[in-house]
Tab-separated table of C-alpha atoms and ligand atoms in Angstrom:
chain	number	residue	atom	x	y	z
K	1	MET	CA	-25.235	174.183	-49.619
K	2	LYS	CA	-25.099	170.892	-51.471
K	3	LYS	CA	-27.299	169.218	-54.033
K	4	ILE	CA	-27.441	165.480	-53.662
K	5	GLY	CA	-28.907	162.760	-55.836
K	6	VAL	CA	-30.329	159.602	-54.337
K	7	LEU	CA	-31.010	156.393	-56.253
K	8	THR	CA	-32.097	152.817	-55.618
K	9	GLY	CA	-30.580	150.076	-57.787
K	10	GLY	CA	-31.015	146.320	-58.204
K	11	GLY	CA	-33.862	144.263	-56.755
K	12	ASP	CA	-36.210	146.211	-54.513
K	13	CYS	CA	-36.380	145.483	-50.821
K	14	PRO	CA	-38.478	146.528	-47.814
K	15	GLY	CA	-36.900	149.583	-46.194
K	16	LEU	CA	-35.792	151.451	-49.340
K	17	ASN	CA	-38.355	154.184	-48.763
K	18	ALA	CA	-37.291	154.479	-45.135
K	19	VAL	CA	-33.740	155.226	-46.352
K	20	ILE	CA	-34.962	157.741	-48.945
K	21	ARG	CA	-37.022	159.490	-46.277
K	22	ALA	CA	-34.056	159.635	-43.881
K	23	VAL	CA	-31.712	160.938	-46.608
K	24	VAL	CA	-34.200	163.662	-47.559
K	25	LYS	CA	-35.067	164.730	-44.018
K	26	LYS	CA	-31.468	164.778	-42.819
K	27	SER	CA	-30.370	166.699	-45.945
K	28	ILE	CA	-33.094	169.273	-45.349
K	29	LYS	CA	-31.654	169.764	-41.849
K	30	TYR	CA	-28.355	170.687	-43.516
K	31	GLY	CA	-30.245	173.060	-45.819
K	32	TRP	CA	-29.467	170.983	-48.938
K	33	GLU	CA	-31.452	170.199	-52.043
K	34	ILE	CA	-32.212	166.581	-52.959
K	35	ILE	CA	-33.157	165.005	-56.232
K	36	GLY	CA	-34.393	161.481	-56.731
K	37	ILE	CA	-32.732	159.700	-59.658
K	38	ARG	CA	-35.408	157.467	-61.182
K	39	ASN	CA	-34.823	153.746	-61.774
K	40	GLY	CA	-31.279	153.391	-60.518
K	41	TRP	CA	-28.306	154.262	-62.742
K	42	LYS	CA	-30.696	154.282	-65.717
K	43	GLY	CA	-32.142	157.595	-64.500
K	44	LEU	CA	-28.749	159.240	-64.467
K	45	ILE	CA	-27.932	157.970	-67.957
K	46	GLU	CA	-31.287	159.199	-69.302
K	47	GLY	CA	-31.512	162.354	-67.207
K	48	ASP	CA	-34.667	161.168	-65.485
K	49	VAL	CA	-34.830	162.861	-62.089
K	50	GLU	CA	-37.368	164.445	-59.735
K	51	PRO	CA	-37.038	166.831	-56.803
K	52	LEU	CA	-37.574	165.199	-53.417
K	53	THR	CA	-39.007	167.310	-50.652
K	54	ASP	CA	-40.343	166.920	-47.155
K	55	TYR	CA	-43.744	166.636	-48.789
K	56	THR	CA	-42.822	163.870	-51.282
K	57	VAL	CA	-41.385	161.624	-48.563
K	58	SER	CA	-44.259	162.115	-46.170
K	59	GLY	CA	-45.931	158.827	-45.226
K	60	ILE	CA	-43.463	156.545	-47.041
K	61	LEU	CA	-41.738	155.022	-43.990
K	62	PRO	CA	-43.938	151.877	-43.869
K	63	LYS	CA	-44.310	151.570	-47.638
K	64	GLY	CA	-42.613	148.675	-49.461
K	65	GLY	CA	-40.733	149.068	-52.746
K	66	THR	CA	-39.120	152.343	-53.737
K	67	ILE	CA	-40.903	155.564	-54.677
K	68	ILE	CA	-38.146	156.445	-57.166
K	69	GLY	CA	-38.104	153.073	-58.944
K	70	THR	CA	-35.220	150.734	-59.574
K	71	SER	CA	-33.499	148.816	-62.375
K	72	ARG	CA	-30.565	146.510	-62.944
K	73	THR	CA	-28.893	148.921	-65.396
K	74	ASN	CA	-25.127	148.746	-65.549
K	75	PRO	CA	-23.711	152.015	-66.958
K	76	PHE	CA	-20.332	150.364	-67.506
K	77	LYS	CA	-21.805	147.946	-70.030
K	78	TYR	CA	-21.619	150.602	-72.744
K	79	GLU	CA	-18.947	153.298	-72.675
K	80	GLU	CA	-21.286	156.027	-73.955
K	81	ASP	CA	-23.542	155.454	-70.918
K	82	VAL	CA	-20.772	156.415	-68.500
K	83	GLN	CA	-20.283	159.583	-70.487
K	84	LYS	CA	-24.005	160.392	-70.444
K	85	LEU	CA	-24.120	159.693	-66.719
K	86	THR	CA	-21.151	161.993	-66.050
K	87	GLU	CA	-22.641	164.761	-68.191
K	88	ASN	CA	-26.017	164.505	-66.454
K	89	THR	CA	-24.369	164.590	-63.030
K	90	LYS	CA	-22.842	167.936	-64.042
K	91	ARG	CA	-25.973	169.188	-65.836
K	92	PHE	CA	-28.141	168.661	-62.747
K	93	GLY	CA	-25.481	170.173	-60.485
K	94	ILE	CA	-25.272	167.018	-58.347
K	95	ASP	CA	-22.516	167.405	-55.751
K	96	ALA	CA	-22.804	163.873	-54.362
K	97	ILE	CA	-24.742	160.679	-54.991
K	98	ALA	CA	-26.221	158.422	-52.297
K	99	ALA	CA	-26.497	155.013	-54.011
K	100	ILE	CA	-28.713	152.495	-52.245
K	101	GLY	CA	-28.048	148.995	-53.534
K	102	GLY	CA	-26.405	145.622	-53.351
K	103	GLU	CA	-23.140	144.267	-54.763
K	104	ASP	CA	-23.879	145.369	-58.347
K	105	THR	CA	-25.079	148.914	-57.584
K	106	LEU	CA	-22.251	149.454	-55.130
K	107	GLY	CA	-19.750	148.004	-57.615
K	108	VAL	CA	-20.834	150.741	-60.048
K	109	ALA	CA	-20.621	153.313	-57.223
K	110	LEU	CA	-17.015	152.321	-56.622
K	111	LYS	CA	-16.113	152.644	-60.313
K	112	LEU	CA	-17.748	156.089	-60.422
K	113	HIS	CA	-15.874	157.149	-57.305
K	114	LYS	CA	-12.660	156.137	-59.040
K	115	ILE	CA	-13.422	158.408	-61.997
K	116	GLY	CA	-14.059	161.333	-59.671
K	117	ILE	CA	-17.811	161.280	-59.025
K	118	PRO	CA	-18.493	161.744	-55.290
K	119	VAL	CA	-20.529	158.735	-54.134
K	120	VAL	CA	-21.512	157.107	-50.864
K	121	GLY	CA	-23.109	153.659	-50.686
K	122	ILE	CA	-25.991	152.369	-48.594
K	123	PRO	CA	-26.174	148.559	-48.396
K	124	LYS	CA	-29.431	146.912	-49.381
K	125	THR	CA	-30.449	143.332	-50.089
K	126	ILE	CA	-32.861	140.838	-48.646
K	127	ASP	CA	-30.125	138.250	-49.261
K	128	ASN	CA	-27.931	139.801	-46.501
K	129	ASP	CA	-24.807	138.878	-48.471
K	130	LEU	CA	-22.989	142.223	-48.570
K	131	PHE	CA	-19.550	142.065	-47.049
K	132	GLY	CA	-18.594	144.599	-44.362
K	133	THR	CA	-22.000	144.968	-42.720
K	134	ASP	CA	-23.502	142.596	-40.160
K	135	TYR	CA	-26.967	143.093	-41.640
K	136	THR	CA	-28.649	144.729	-44.600
K	137	PHE	CA	-32.186	146.074	-44.229
K	138	GLY	CA	-34.848	143.954	-45.914
K	139	PHE	CA	-33.368	140.731	-44.598
K	140	ASP	CA	-35.277	140.807	-41.300
K	141	THR	CA	-38.568	141.367	-43.127
K	142	ALA	CA	-37.859	138.556	-45.605
K	143	VAL	CA	-36.974	136.179	-42.767
K	144	SER	CA	-40.289	136.953	-41.022
K	145	ILE	CA	-42.252	136.296	-44.221
K	146	VAL	CA	-40.465	132.993	-44.853
K	147	THR	CA	-40.816	131.900	-41.219
K	148	GLU	CA	-44.539	132.536	-41.320
K	149	ALA	CA	-44.797	130.563	-44.572
K	150	ILE	CA	-42.900	127.625	-43.045
K	151	ASP	CA	-45.239	127.674	-40.030
K	152	ARG	CA	-48.273	127.597	-42.320
K	153	LEU	CA	-46.816	124.862	-44.510
K	154	HIS	CA	-46.160	122.686	-41.454
K	155	THR	CA	-49.853	122.261	-40.689
K	156	THR	CA	-50.836	121.304	-44.229
K	157	ALA	CA	-47.781	119.048	-44.725
K	158	GLU	CA	-48.607	117.243	-41.483
K	159	SER	CA	-52.297	116.808	-42.340
K	160	HIS	CA	-51.507	115.304	-45.760
K	161	HIS	CA	-48.357	113.391	-44.747
K	162	ARG	CA	-46.356	115.217	-47.406
K	163	VAL	CA	-42.903	116.561	-47.955
K	164	ILE	CA	-43.149	120.263	-48.826
K	165	VAL	CA	-40.162	121.890	-50.476
K	166	VAL	CA	-40.001	125.652	-49.933
K	167	GLU	CA	-37.823	127.553	-52.418
K	168	VAL	CA	-36.572	130.893	-51.092
K	169	MET	CA	-34.356	133.674	-52.436
K	170	GLY	CA	-30.616	133.577	-51.980
K	171	ARG	CA	-28.537	133.633	-55.120
K	172	HIS	CA	-25.066	133.252	-53.684
K	173	ALA	CA	-25.761	133.011	-49.971
K	174	GLY	CA	-28.279	131.032	-47.982
K	175	TRP	CA	-28.913	133.517	-45.177
K	176	ILE	CA	-32.697	133.616	-45.616
K	177	ALA	CA	-32.915	129.823	-45.889
K	178	THR	CA	-30.712	129.263	-42.827
K	179	VAL	CA	-32.197	131.843	-40.476
K	180	ALA	CA	-35.855	131.336	-41.459
K	181	GLY	CA	-35.244	127.574	-41.593
K	182	ILE	CA	-33.999	127.568	-37.994
K	183	ALA	CA	-36.831	129.877	-36.900
K	184	GLY	CA	-39.449	127.729	-38.634
K	185	GLY	CA	-38.011	124.360	-37.596
K	186	ALA	CA	-37.161	123.116	-41.109
K	187	ASP	CA	-36.182	119.461	-41.426
K	188	GLU	CA	-33.588	120.158	-44.110
K	189	ILE	CA	-31.992	123.404	-45.302
K	190	LEU	CA	-30.023	123.576	-48.530
K	191	ILE	CA	-27.847	126.584	-49.293
K	192	PRO	CA	-25.489	127.744	-52.069
K	193	GLU	CA	-22.486	127.569	-49.743
K	194	GLU	CA	-22.571	123.773	-49.584
K	195	GLN	CA	-23.419	121.525	-52.540
K	196	PHE	CA	-25.853	118.847	-51.543
K	197	ASP	CA	-26.155	115.155	-52.271
K	198	ILE	CA	-29.778	114.241	-52.938
K	199	GLU	CA	-29.177	110.777	-51.507
K	200	PHE	CA	-28.124	112.337	-48.229
K	201	VAL	CA	-31.212	114.550	-48.140
K	202	CYS	CA	-33.479	111.550	-48.787
K	203	ASN	CA	-31.747	109.546	-46.064
K	204	HIS	CA	-32.537	112.308	-43.562
K	205	LEU	CA	-36.176	112.434	-44.638
K	206	LYS	CA	-36.471	108.640	-44.527
K	207	ALA	CA	-34.996	108.530	-41.020
K	208	ARG	CA	-37.727	110.938	-39.910
K	209	TYR	CA	-40.397	108.936	-41.690
K	210	ASP	CA	-39.206	105.682	-40.094
K	211	ARG	CA	-39.523	107.256	-36.665
K	212	GLY	CA	-43.151	108.056	-37.338
K	213	LYS	CA	-42.821	111.632	-38.616
K	214	LYS	CA	-44.782	111.291	-41.830
K	215	PHE	CA	-44.165	114.833	-43.086
K	216	SER	CA	-41.186	117.098	-43.637
K	217	ILE	CA	-40.369	120.672	-44.613
K	218	VAL	CA	-37.325	121.194	-46.811
K	219	VAL	CA	-36.118	124.779	-47.277
K	220	VAL	CA	-33.925	125.379	-50.315
K	221	ALA	CA	-32.226	128.591	-51.420
K	222	GLU	CA	-32.650	129.275	-55.144
K	223	GLY	CA	-28.874	129.175	-55.627
K	224	ALA	CA	-28.326	125.814	-53.887
K	225	GLN	CA	-26.574	123.323	-56.127
K	226	PRO	CA	-26.843	119.556	-56.282
K	227	ILE	CA	-23.557	117.773	-56.794
K	228	LYS	CA	-23.221	116.838	-60.439
K	229	LYS	CA	-24.062	113.155	-60.094
K	230	ASP	CA	-27.538	114.150	-58.846
K	231	LEU	CA	-28.527	115.868	-62.068
K	232	SER	CA	-30.892	114.080	-64.376
K	233	VAL	CA	-30.569	114.871	-68.088
K	234	SER	CA	-33.971	116.576	-68.174
K	235	GLN	CA	-32.825	119.459	-65.959
K	236	THR	CA	-31.535	122.776	-67.258
K	237	GLY	CA	-28.089	123.150	-65.848
K	238	VAL	CA	-25.881	126.185	-66.168
K	239	GLU	CA	-22.334	126.034	-64.918
K	240	GLY	CA	-22.377	128.793	-62.253
K	241	ASP	CA	-23.185	132.388	-63.267
K	242	THR	CA	-20.273	134.759	-63.777
K	243	SER	CA	-20.011	135.891	-60.198
K	244	PHE	CA	-20.793	132.610	-58.476
K	245	ILE	CA	-18.496	131.828	-55.598
K	246	GLY	CA	-18.590	128.041	-55.635
K	247	GLU	CA	-17.093	125.576	-58.044
K	248	GLY	CA	-18.124	122.340	-59.616
K	249	GLY	CA	-21.882	122.379	-58.875
K	250	THR	CA	-24.638	123.198	-61.284
K	251	LEU	CA	-27.201	125.957	-60.865
K	252	ILE	CA	-30.774	125.077	-61.751
K	253	THR	CA	-32.092	128.003	-63.766
K	254	GLN	CA	-35.226	129.165	-65.571
K	255	THR	CA	-33.354	130.408	-68.626
K	256	GLU	CA	-29.743	130.926	-69.575
K	257	GLU	CA	-30.380	134.619	-70.191
K	258	LYS	CA	-28.121	136.947	-68.211
K	259	ASP	CA	-28.812	140.408	-66.830
K	260	GLU	CA	-26.464	143.390	-67.365
K	261	PHE	CA	-24.294	142.259	-64.479
K	262	GLY	CA	-23.957	138.724	-65.840
K	263	HIS	CA	-26.430	136.959	-63.510
K	264	VAL	CA	-28.664	134.188	-64.805
K	265	LYS	CA	-32.333	134.039	-63.770
K	266	LEU	CA	-32.505	131.404	-61.056
K	267	GLY	CA	-35.454	129.163	-60.244
K	268	GLY	CA	-36.346	125.504	-60.489
K	269	ILE	CA	-34.321	123.937	-57.717
K	270	GLY	CA	-37.520	123.374	-55.674
K	271	HIS	CA	-39.146	121.317	-58.430
K	272	PHE	CA	-35.935	119.427	-59.097
K	273	LEU	CA	-35.717	118.439	-55.443
K	274	ALA	CA	-39.394	117.582	-55.073
K	275	ASN	CA	-39.237	115.287	-58.132
K	276	GLU	CA	-36.189	113.513	-56.807
K	277	ILE	CA	-37.656	113.094	-53.319
K	278	GLU	CA	-40.938	111.744	-54.661
K	279	LYS	CA	-39.148	109.382	-57.042
K	280	ARG	CA	-36.726	108.035	-54.437
K	281	LEU	CA	-38.962	107.909	-51.353
K	282	GLY	CA	-42.370	107.436	-52.931
K	283	VAL	CA	-43.912	110.117	-50.691
K	284	ASP	CA	-46.373	112.717	-51.869
K	285	THR	CA	-44.402	115.950	-52.388
K	286	ARG	CA	-45.345	119.571	-53.101
K	287	VAL	CA	-43.388	122.734	-53.882
K	288	THR	CA	-43.950	126.305	-52.691
K	289	ILE	CA	-41.884	129.011	-54.362
K	290	LEU	CA	-42.045	132.127	-52.202
K	291	GLY	CA	-40.388	134.323	-54.849
K	292	HIS	CA	-41.054	138.037	-54.763
K	293	VAL	CA	-43.475	137.776	-51.836
K	294	GLN	CA	-40.257	137.853	-49.798
K	295	ARG	CA	-39.373	141.266	-51.187
K	296	GLY	CA	-42.728	142.987	-51.217
K	297	GLY	CA	-44.716	144.878	-48.619
K	298	THR	CA	-44.038	146.802	-45.487
K	299	PRO	CA	-40.648	146.583	-43.715
K	300	SER	CA	-40.360	145.207	-40.181
K	301	ALA	CA	-39.671	147.630	-37.328
K	302	TYR	CA	-36.052	146.418	-37.267
K	303	ASP	CA	-35.587	147.152	-40.977
K	304	ARG	CA	-37.209	150.585	-40.682
K	305	VAL	CA	-34.809	151.548	-37.919
K	306	LEU	CA	-31.723	150.132	-39.676
K	307	ALA	CA	-32.706	151.824	-42.952
K	308	THR	CA	-33.237	155.130	-41.136
K	309	ARG	CA	-29.847	154.890	-39.400
K	310	PHE	CA	-28.145	154.095	-42.730
K	311	GLY	CA	-29.824	157.048	-44.474
K	312	VAL	CA	-28.818	159.529	-41.768
K	313	ALA	CA	-25.240	158.185	-41.616
K	314	ALA	CA	-24.856	158.424	-45.409
K	315	VAL	CA	-25.826	162.108	-45.342
K	316	ASP	CA	-23.314	162.680	-42.550
K	317	LEU	CA	-20.590	161.103	-44.716
K	318	ILE	CA	-21.525	163.478	-47.541
K	319	ASN	CA	-21.399	166.380	-45.092
K	320	GLU	CA	-17.822	165.365	-44.254
K	321	ASP	CA	-16.993	164.907	-47.976
K	322	ASN	CA	-16.045	161.361	-47.047
K	323	TYR	CA	-16.691	159.561	-50.334
K	324	GLY	CA	-16.037	156.076	-51.706
K	325	LYS	CA	-17.483	154.590	-48.513
K	326	MET	CA	-20.512	152.504	-47.633
K	327	VAL	CA	-22.352	152.895	-44.347
K	328	ALA	CA	-22.410	149.605	-42.458
K	329	LEU	CA	-23.719	148.032	-39.281
K	330	GLN	CA	-20.957	146.541	-37.173
K	331	GLY	CA	-22.062	145.383	-33.749
K	332	ASN	CA	-24.508	148.090	-32.787
K	333	LYS	CA	-22.718	150.961	-34.490
K	334	ILE	CA	-23.042	152.434	-37.969
K	335	VAL	CA	-19.567	152.823	-39.414
K	336	PRO	CA	-18.049	153.754	-42.791
K	337	VAL	CA	-16.484	150.912	-44.774
K	338	GLU	CA	-14.468	151.364	-47.976
K	339	LEU	CA	-16.612	150.458	-51.007
K	340	GLU	CA	-13.523	148.722	-52.337
K	341	LYS	CA	-13.681	146.372	-49.366
K	342	SER	CA	-17.450	145.829	-49.349
K	343	VAL	CA	-17.577	144.719	-52.999
K	344	SER	CA	-14.398	142.642	-52.834
K	345	ARG	CA	-16.262	139.490	-51.776
K	346	LEU	CA	-19.632	138.285	-50.602
K	347	LYS	CA	-20.673	137.603	-47.035
K	348	THR	CA	-21.698	133.968	-47.085
K	349	VAL	CA	-23.491	132.100	-44.317
K	350	ASP	CA	-21.648	131.680	-41.055
K	351	MET	CA	-21.109	127.915	-41.048
K	352	ASP	CA	-21.321	127.803	-37.229
K	353	LEU	CA	-24.923	128.908	-37.648
K	354	TYR	CA	-25.534	126.360	-40.394
K	355	GLU	CA	-24.146	123.652	-38.110
K	356	ILE	CA	-26.799	124.576	-35.565
K	357	ALA	CA	-29.453	124.155	-38.259
K	358	GLN	CA	-27.987	120.763	-39.213
K	359	ILE	CA	-28.548	119.374	-35.715
K	360	PHE	CA	-32.255	119.250	-36.532
K	361	PHE	CA	-32.010	117.623	-39.960
K	362	GLY	CA	-33.677	114.209	-40.080
K	363	SER	CA	-34.729	114.418	-36.451
J	401	F6P	O1	-32.012	140.944	-54.522
J	401	F6P	C1	-31.400	139.707	-54.773
J	401	F6P	C2	-32.432	138.732	-55.171
J	401	F6P	O2	-33.349	138.725	-54.160
J	401	F6P	C3	-31.891	137.332	-55.468
J	401	F6P	O3	-31.956	136.453	-54.381
J	401	F6P	C4	-32.744	136.884	-56.610
J	401	F6P	O4	-32.076	135.942	-57.412
J	401	F6P	C5	-33.001	138.132	-57.338
J	401	F6P	O5	-33.079	139.144	-56.365
J	401	F6P	C6	-34.233	138.088	-58.209
J	401	F6P	O6	-34.612	139.361	-58.561
J	401	F6P	P1	-35.382	139.781	-59.890
J	401	F6P	O7	-36.432	138.757	-60.120
J	401	F6P	O8	-35.921	141.116	-59.552
J	401	F6P	O9	-34.369	139.828	-60.972
């Protein structure tokens, strides 16, 4: 008999409820008790938990978001929070924690594992940038939403002879931009992995225009960075956030405020680009920021299945007392990966894939 706590941390993502459901149902099969820790690590610091039963998870498989809430709380920011968290883990009699999250949540999971709290990780992020797993759930859904948006924007861009810049999520990695951009036939895709030269982008768009294609769709990941010479003085520029992988570029941000994990709030690259394109090419330009639409709503069938497999595999790891691991998809198998390894670096876009996307730029 075990008592396990499950939590969701960081940005929400379609498929979280499918994982929670799988964790609860599989645990019940083992005869265990499950508690939901509300709002990520915050719930364990504050002692905010709820019992999860077969009844509470009924009907949540297709539901977006997370029924237990989430937050970007970092318990290691203040020493007393780690102490509170440890005490509450004991007080509630939690034998193991299943932490569903991205790089930040799993980074905390690893630190907790190192101080003796039994934890297993379940990888989540629409950005698909977690190292050690081929895919994270949520990504497939986000790609479908962005692809549909690009399809819709094509018809209006073409009718009005406009360039439409579509800003998508992707802080450190341009997976959504690349995959949805290929699927939607984008004319330019800009990603954090490769700083871009605005002159280059405009040359591509002009080449299209000169060949009679009087409209274009440019997909840009929120974390894409123009090379420094492209920046006009009116733009807010923050020299990379604390965990940024690149060097030398400048992130376009909404504010310089940082969250508890040191990340700045991104946003604005779409408008920056659209202004530059309009100024340099003299074509009518519009911006669509897809934002949190990419994260909301029901998960795709693929994400539901992946989330379910992850949830079941995590409970099996707990059954084996195999802690400090994250469940991961490698090929078609779910395998355990050391948390130490999965948080050691980010999984950036496969540049072979990006090269395929580039074939269609300016054509
Ligand atoms: O989950 C990661 C992410 O999707 C990033 O691409 C984005 O920068 C961030 O979430 C924004 O999340 P929020 O607005 O919830 O802080």
